[in-house]
GROMACS .gro file of C-alpha atoms in nm:
model
  297
    1MET     CA    1   7.123  10.608   9.429
    2ALA     CA    2   7.043  10.609   9.061
    3ARG     CA    3   6.732  10.486   8.924
    4ARG     CA    4   6.696  10.173   8.715
    5ARG     CA    5   6.600  10.247   8.371
    6GLN     CA    6   6.278  10.085   8.209
    7PRO     CA    7   6.369   9.859   7.927
    8GLU     CA    8   6.252  10.000   7.624
    9GLU     CA    9   5.983   9.803   7.449
   10PRO     CA   10   6.046   9.681   7.110
   11VAL     CA   11   5.893   9.847   6.813
   12ASN     CA   12   5.615   9.606   6.642
   13ARG     CA   13   5.671   9.661   6.273
   14GLU     CA   14   5.414   9.416   6.184
   15ARG     CA   15   5.093   9.588   6.314
   16TRP     CA   16   5.032   9.690   5.950
   17LEU     CA   17   4.931   9.327   5.875
   18VAL     CA   18   4.628   9.326   6.097
   19SER     CA   19   4.487   9.627   5.945
   20TYR     CA   20   4.543   9.484   5.599
   21ALA     CA   21   4.388   9.132   5.685
   22ASP     CA   22   4.102   9.308   5.813
   23PHE     CA   23   4.066   9.521   5.502
   24ILE     CA   24   4.101   9.193   5.291
   25THR     CA   25   3.819   9.024   5.511
   26LEU     CA   26   3.590   9.305   5.432
   27LEU     CA   27   3.655   9.326   5.090
   28PHE     CA   28   3.574   8.955   5.016
   29ALA     CA   29   3.224   8.990   5.211
   30PHE     CA   30   3.175   9.293   4.980
   31PHE     CA   31   3.216   9.093   4.691
   32VAL     CA   32   3.031   8.786   4.817
   33VAL     CA   33   2.728   9.022   4.886
   34MET     CA   34   2.743   9.173   4.537
   35TYR     CA   35   2.769   8.838   4.393
   36SER     CA   36   2.455   8.713   4.579
   37ILE     CA   37   2.260   8.998   4.464
   38SER     CA   38   2.330   8.966   4.108
   39SER     CA   39   2.213   8.611   4.115
   40VAL     CA   40   1.857   8.648   4.017
   41ASN     CA   41   1.615   8.346   3.996
   42GLU     CA   42   1.450   8.393   3.683
   43GLY     CA   43   1.132   8.205   3.794
   44LYS     CA   44   1.094   8.442   4.080
   45TYR     CA   45   1.169   8.729   3.833
   46LYS     CA   46   0.895   8.635   3.577
   47VAL     CA   47   0.642   8.602   3.816
   48ILE     CA   48   0.718   8.928   3.951
   49SER     CA   49   0.713   9.089   3.619
   50GLU     CA   50   0.408   8.934   3.485
   51ALA     CA   51   0.232   9.058   3.814
   52LEU     CA   52   0.337   9.401   3.757
   53ILE     CA   53   0.244   9.404   3.382
   54GLY     CA   54  -0.080   9.279   3.476
   55VAL     CA   55  -0.156   9.598   3.745
   56PHE     CA   56  -0.011   9.854   3.486
   57ASN     CA   57  -0.222   9.735   3.187
   58ASP     CA   58  -0.541   9.653   3.369
   59ALA     CA   59  -0.847   9.809   3.209
   60ASP     CA   60  -0.978  10.132   3.356
   61ARG     CA   61  -1.280  10.061   3.571
   62ALA     CA   62  -1.553  10.309   3.599
   63LEU     CA   63  -1.793  10.353   3.868
   64GLN     CA   64  -2.159  10.323   3.764
   65PRO     CA   65  -2.406  10.594   3.927
   66ILE     CA   66  -2.649  10.446   4.174
   67PRO     CA   67  -2.983  10.525   4.038
   68VAL     CA   68  -3.239  10.710   4.242
   69GLY     CA   69  -3.622  10.646   4.197
   70ASP     CA   70  -3.790  10.477   3.936
   71GLU     CA   71  -3.581  10.441   3.617
   72ARG     CA   72  -3.767  10.516   3.295
   73PRO     CA   73  -3.691  10.319   2.972
   74LYS     CA   74  -3.544  10.551   2.691
   75THR     CA   75  -3.779  10.384   2.449
   76VAL     CA   76  -4.073  10.173   2.397
   77THR     CA   77  -3.972  10.052   2.050
   78PRO     CA   78  -3.888   9.663   2.103
   79ALA     CA   79  -3.510   9.584   1.993
   80LYS     CA   80  -3.464   9.446   1.651
   81PRO     CA   81  -3.266   9.131   1.662
   82LEU     CA   82  -2.906   9.176   1.545
   83VAL     CA   83  -2.901   8.803   1.385
   84LYS     CA   84  -3.146   8.658   1.172
   85ASP     CA   85  -3.332   8.323   1.271
   86SER     CA   86  -3.193   8.169   0.954
   87GLU     CA   87  -2.849   8.292   1.029
   88GLN     CA   88  -2.877   8.183   1.400
   89ILE     CA   89  -2.969   7.828   1.277
   90ASP     CA   90  -2.649   7.843   1.063
   91ALA     CA   91  -2.400   7.936   1.292
   92GLY     CA   92  -2.541   7.669   1.557
   93ILE     CA   93  -2.481   7.409   1.283
   94ALA     CA   94  -2.143   7.528   1.236
   95GLN     CA   95  -2.067   7.539   1.627
   96ALA     CA   96  -2.175   7.196   1.642
   97ALA     CA   97  -1.930   7.070   1.387
   98SER     CA   98  -1.630   7.176   1.598
   99ASP     CA   99  -1.611   7.021   1.947
  100PRO     CA  100  -1.403   7.206   2.169
  101LEU     CA  101  -1.288   6.920   2.393
  102LYS     CA  102  -1.152   6.756   2.054
  103SER     CA  103  -0.985   7.085   1.928
  104ILE     CA  104  -0.812   7.137   2.263
  105ALA     CA  105  -0.699   6.762   2.278
  106ASP     CA  106  -0.592   6.778   1.907
  107ASP     CA  107  -0.399   7.123   1.972
  108ILE     CA  108  -0.223   7.024   2.304
  109SER     CA  109  -0.104   6.687   2.101
  110ALA     CA  110   0.019   6.882   1.804
  111ALA     CA  111   0.211   7.127   2.036
  112PHE     CA  112   0.370   6.919   2.280
  113GLY     CA  113   0.463   6.582   2.062
  114ASP     CA  114   0.831   6.570   2.191
  115LEU     CA  115   0.706   6.561   2.549
  116ILE     CA  116   0.432   6.308   2.472
  117SER     CA  117   0.666   6.082   2.257
  118SER     CA  118   0.920   6.101   2.584
  119SER     CA  119   0.631   5.998   2.826
  120GLN     CA  120   0.683   6.323   3.003
  121MET     CA  121   0.311   6.442   2.915
  122THR     CA  122   0.003   6.233   2.856
  123VAL     CA  123  -0.312   6.354   2.710
  124ARG     CA  124  -0.626   6.159   2.710
  125GLY     CA  125  -1.009   6.239   2.753
  126ASN     CA  126  -1.359   6.150   2.641
  127GLU     CA  127  -1.673   6.307   2.565
  128LEU     CA  128  -1.701   6.482   2.924
  129TRP     CA  129  -1.348   6.608   2.990
  130VAL     CA  130  -0.966   6.612   2.853
  131GLU     CA  131  -0.683   6.566   3.102
  132ILE     CA  132  -0.305   6.702   3.023
  133GLU     CA  133  -0.081   6.497   3.251
  134LEU     CA  134   0.253   6.642   3.305
  135ASN     CA  135   0.533   6.497   3.543
  136SER     CA  136   0.606   6.680   3.866
  137SER     CA  137   0.999   6.676   3.785
  138LEU     CA  138   0.942   6.878   3.465
  139LEU     CA  139   0.752   7.188   3.658
  140PHE     CA  140   0.913   7.185   4.004
  141GLY     CA  141   1.213   7.111   4.197
  142SER     CA  142   1.227   6.836   4.459
  143GLY     CA  143   0.978   6.902   4.780
  144ASP     CA  144   0.922   7.271   4.601
  145ALA     CA  145   0.626   7.416   4.441
  146MET     CA  146   0.823   7.736   4.260
  147PRO     CA  147   0.765   7.672   3.883
  148SER     CA  148   1.079   7.632   3.671
  149ASP     CA  149   1.175   7.793   3.373
  150ILE     CA  150   1.061   7.498   3.177
  151ALA     CA  151   0.758   7.544   3.353
  152PHE     CA  152   0.659   7.870   3.231
  153ASN     CA  153   0.747   7.781   2.850
  154ILE     CA  154   0.496   7.490   2.891
  155ILE     CA  155   0.208   7.660   3.077
  156ASP     CA  156   0.250   7.976   2.830
  157LYS     CA  157   0.174   7.741   2.530
  158VAL     CA  158  -0.131   7.562   2.694
  159ALA     CA  159  -0.264   7.891   2.816
  160ALA     CA  160  -0.268   7.996   2.454
  161ILE     CA  161  -0.469   7.678   2.358
  162LEU     CA  162  -0.715   7.721   2.640
  163LYS     CA  163  -0.769   8.096   2.621
  164PRO     CA  164  -1.030   8.099   2.319
  165PHE     CA  165  -1.265   7.841   2.489
  166ASP     CA  166  -1.504   7.887   2.790
  167ASN     CA  167  -1.459   7.520   2.932
  168PRO     CA  168  -1.381   7.510   3.291
  169VAL     CA  169  -1.026   7.389   3.408
  170HIS     CA  170  -0.886   7.235   3.730
  171VAL     CA  171  -0.570   7.149   3.807
  172GLU     CA  172  -0.487   6.870   4.028
  173GLY     CA  173  -0.191   6.799   4.216
  174PHE     CA  174  -0.042   6.443   4.319
  175THR     CA  175   0.282   6.348   4.534
  176ASP     CA  176   0.439   5.999   4.626
  177ASP     CA  177   0.423   5.838   4.979
  178ARG     CA  178   0.734   5.978   5.077
  179PRO     CA  179   0.684   6.200   5.394
  180ILE     CA  180   0.745   6.555   5.399
  181ARG     CA  181   0.796   6.764   5.688
  182THR     CA  182   0.893   7.133   5.634
  183ALA     CA  183   0.797   7.446   5.759
  184GLN     CA  184   0.630   7.558   5.452
  185TYR     CA  185   0.509   7.207   5.354
  186PRO     CA  186   0.426   7.004   5.683
  187THR     CA  187   0.287   6.705   5.498
  188ASN     CA  188   0.219   6.587   5.088
  189TRP     CA  189  -0.129   6.748   5.127
  190GLU     CA  190   0.034   7.138   5.134
  191LEU     CA  191   0.283   7.008   4.876
  192SER     CA  192   0.043   6.896   4.619
  193SER     CA  193  -0.236   7.179   4.670
  194ALA     CA  194   0.075   7.479   4.629
  195ARG     CA  195   0.195   7.288   4.310
  196SER     CA  196  -0.169   7.282   4.162
  197ALA     CA  197  -0.232   7.643   4.278
  198SER     CA  198   0.105   7.763   4.094
  199ILE     CA  199   0.003   7.633   3.772
  200VAL     CA  200  -0.344   7.797   3.829
  201ARG     CA  201  -0.202   8.122   3.889
  202MET     CA  202   0.033   8.089   3.565
  203LEU     CA  203  -0.254   8.017   3.372
  204ALA     CA  204  -0.442   8.345   3.501
  205MET     CA  205  -0.122   8.535   3.438
  206GLN     CA  206  -0.124   8.436   3.080
  207GLY     CA  207  -0.499   8.537   3.011
  208VAL     CA  208  -0.681   8.262   3.068
  209ASN     CA  209  -0.997   8.375   3.254
  210PRO     CA  210  -0.972   8.321   3.652
  211GLY     CA  211  -1.349   8.229   3.656
  212ARG     CA  212  -1.290   7.904   3.477
  213LEU     CA  213  -1.032   7.809   3.692
  214ALA     CA  214  -0.972   7.603   4.014
  215SER     CA  215  -0.696   7.378   4.204
  216VAL     CA  216  -0.722   7.087   4.403
  217GLY     CA  217  -0.433   6.882   4.587
  218TYR     CA  218  -0.489   6.530   4.656
  219GLY     CA  219  -0.131   6.450   4.839
  220GLU     CA  220  -0.041   6.083   4.823
  221PHE     CA  221  -0.372   5.926   4.831
  222GLN     CA  222  -0.461   5.874   4.459
  223PRO     CA  223  -0.155   5.694   4.315
  224VAL     CA  224  -0.142   5.540   3.954
  225ALA     CA  225   0.147   5.351   4.024
  226ASN     CA  226   0.309   5.125   4.295
  227ASN     CA  227   0.511   5.350   4.558
  228ALA     CA  228   0.770   5.055   4.620
  229THR     CA  229   0.976   5.117   4.323
  230ALA     CA  230   1.152   5.468   4.213
  231GLU     CA  231   0.955   5.446   3.864
  232GLY     CA  232   0.624   5.416   4.028
  233ARG     CA  233   0.714   5.716   4.272
  234ALA     CA  234   0.797   5.923   3.963
  235ARG     CA  235   0.469   5.824   3.802
  236ASN     CA  236   0.267   5.941   4.107
  237ARG     CA  237   0.449   6.301   4.127
  238ARG     CA  238   0.238   6.439   3.867
  239VAL     CA  239   0.018   6.767   3.789
  240VAL     CA  240  -0.319   6.672   3.579
  241LEU     CA  241  -0.479   6.968   3.404
  242VAL     CA  242  -0.840   6.888   3.340
  243VAL     CA  243  -1.055   7.060   3.098
  244SER     CA  244  -1.441   6.991   3.147
  245ARG     CA  245  -1.738   7.019   2.921
  246ASN     CA  246  -1.932   7.225   3.162
  247LEU     CA  247  -1.910   7.344   3.533
  248ASP     CA  248  -2.140   7.027   3.652
  249ILE     CA  249  -1.864   6.802   3.507
  250ARG     CA  250  -1.566   6.976   3.697
  251ARG     CA  251  -1.747   6.975   4.017
  252SER     CA  252  -1.821   6.578   3.980
  253LEU     CA  253  -1.443   6.514   3.878
  254THR     CA  254  -1.288   6.724   4.178
  255GLY     CA  255  -1.527   6.519   4.449
  256THR     CA  256  -1.387   6.189   4.322
  257GLY     CA  257  -1.045   6.293   4.124
  258SER     CA  258  -1.008   6.231   3.742
  259ALA     CA  259  -0.797   5.906   3.803
  260ASN     CA  260  -1.119   5.748   3.959
  261ALA     CA  261  -1.396   5.920   3.747
  262LYS     CA  262  -1.568   5.719   3.453
  263PRO     CA  263  -1.802   5.880   3.202
  264ASP     CA  264  -2.122   5.697   3.357
  265ALA     CA  265  -2.459   5.784   3.276
  266ALA     CA  266  -2.502   6.038   3.554
  267LEU     CA  267  -2.220   6.224   3.449
  268LYS     CA  268  -2.304   6.212   3.078
  269ARG     CA  269  -2.664   6.375   3.184
  270ALA     CA  270  -2.459   6.624   3.330
  271GLY     CA  271  -2.249   6.679   3.011
  272THR     CA  272  -2.560   6.760   2.802
  273GLN     CA  273  -2.522   7.115   2.927
  274THR     CA  274  -2.303   7.380   2.758
  275ALA     CA  275  -1.993   7.526   2.909
  276PRO     CA  276  -2.092   7.844   3.121
  277THR     CA  277  -1.997   8.169   2.952
  278PRO     CA  278  -1.808   8.399   3.199
  279ILE     CA  279  -1.845   8.746   3.278
  280LYS     CA  280  -1.600   8.905   3.042
  281SER     CA  281  -1.424   9.225   3.133
  282PRO     CA  282  -1.392   9.521   2.857
  283GLY     CA  283  -1.156   9.424   2.600
  284ARG     CA  284  -1.133   9.034   2.634
  285GLU     CA  285  -1.309   8.816   2.372
  286SER     CA  286  -1.375   8.445   2.393
  287ALA     CA  287  -1.598   8.218   2.186
  288VAL     CA  288  -1.901   8.037   2.297
  289ASN     CA  289  -1.873   7.688   2.203
  290SER     CA  290  -2.174   7.418   2.174
  291PRO     CA  291  -2.143   7.072   2.371
  292SER     CA  292  -2.153   6.843   2.049
  293PRO     CA  293  -2.031   6.520   2.186
  294ALA     CA  294  -1.722   6.377   2.030
  295LEU     CA  295  -1.476   6.107   2.153
  296ILE     CA  296  -1.108   6.232   2.216
  297ARG     CA  297  -0.859   5.969   2.090
   0.00000   0.00000   0.00000
């Protein structure tokens, strides 16, 4: 009996389409990855760039030898003063003529006239401190503390104005009462603190002495407007740079918040001291300013 022949399977001539589809899918994924790599956040790139420049351009630090035994003076001749008494008096009069707080307020007002006229920045102050208030939407995205490109331009100019002076500076962060619950910012406390710390870090990156700087976050608990309206919430989302006459004034202001502080008699007594002269690293220069009181308009 003859065997039954097995029917021949038809040849599948369309199998190349499977390989072609896989190739097209891989090619699409490759271009998506290349596009994502080429998209650079300019804010993050500038932060990394400034940090690397600061590391490689930092002045060399030499280790001082530890003295052993009694160190004898090289000479017993008293040092002669480099400046005569009459010259010191003249210098004191010249410094008293210019108040650093008024100079800072005038320079900020002149540099940011467009932002002030559009109510995105407010400059106010008195004989004890100056406040530079900025709307948070100008500096950060919603629910974020990463500075925008506009923030870098603004803080660069502010740092150039603050750098020649020795007055302490602290940055206050505020939010509205809308709750935030993210992994990075569980509450408005973390968000406001992170935003003020970002501004402090940018000021230090631009050459303002870090010993003068501090940051504080008040969250939603010091509003200046009613949170029931969108306009009020926008006013409450703010960052305030406070330039104090001296360290005692800054400590008093951070305890209460500049929005609630008033130049009362106790603060005026603390304001009679000059701004502390920070310890300067080699190659840095800063002017020593006297505390002549002057009202800031």
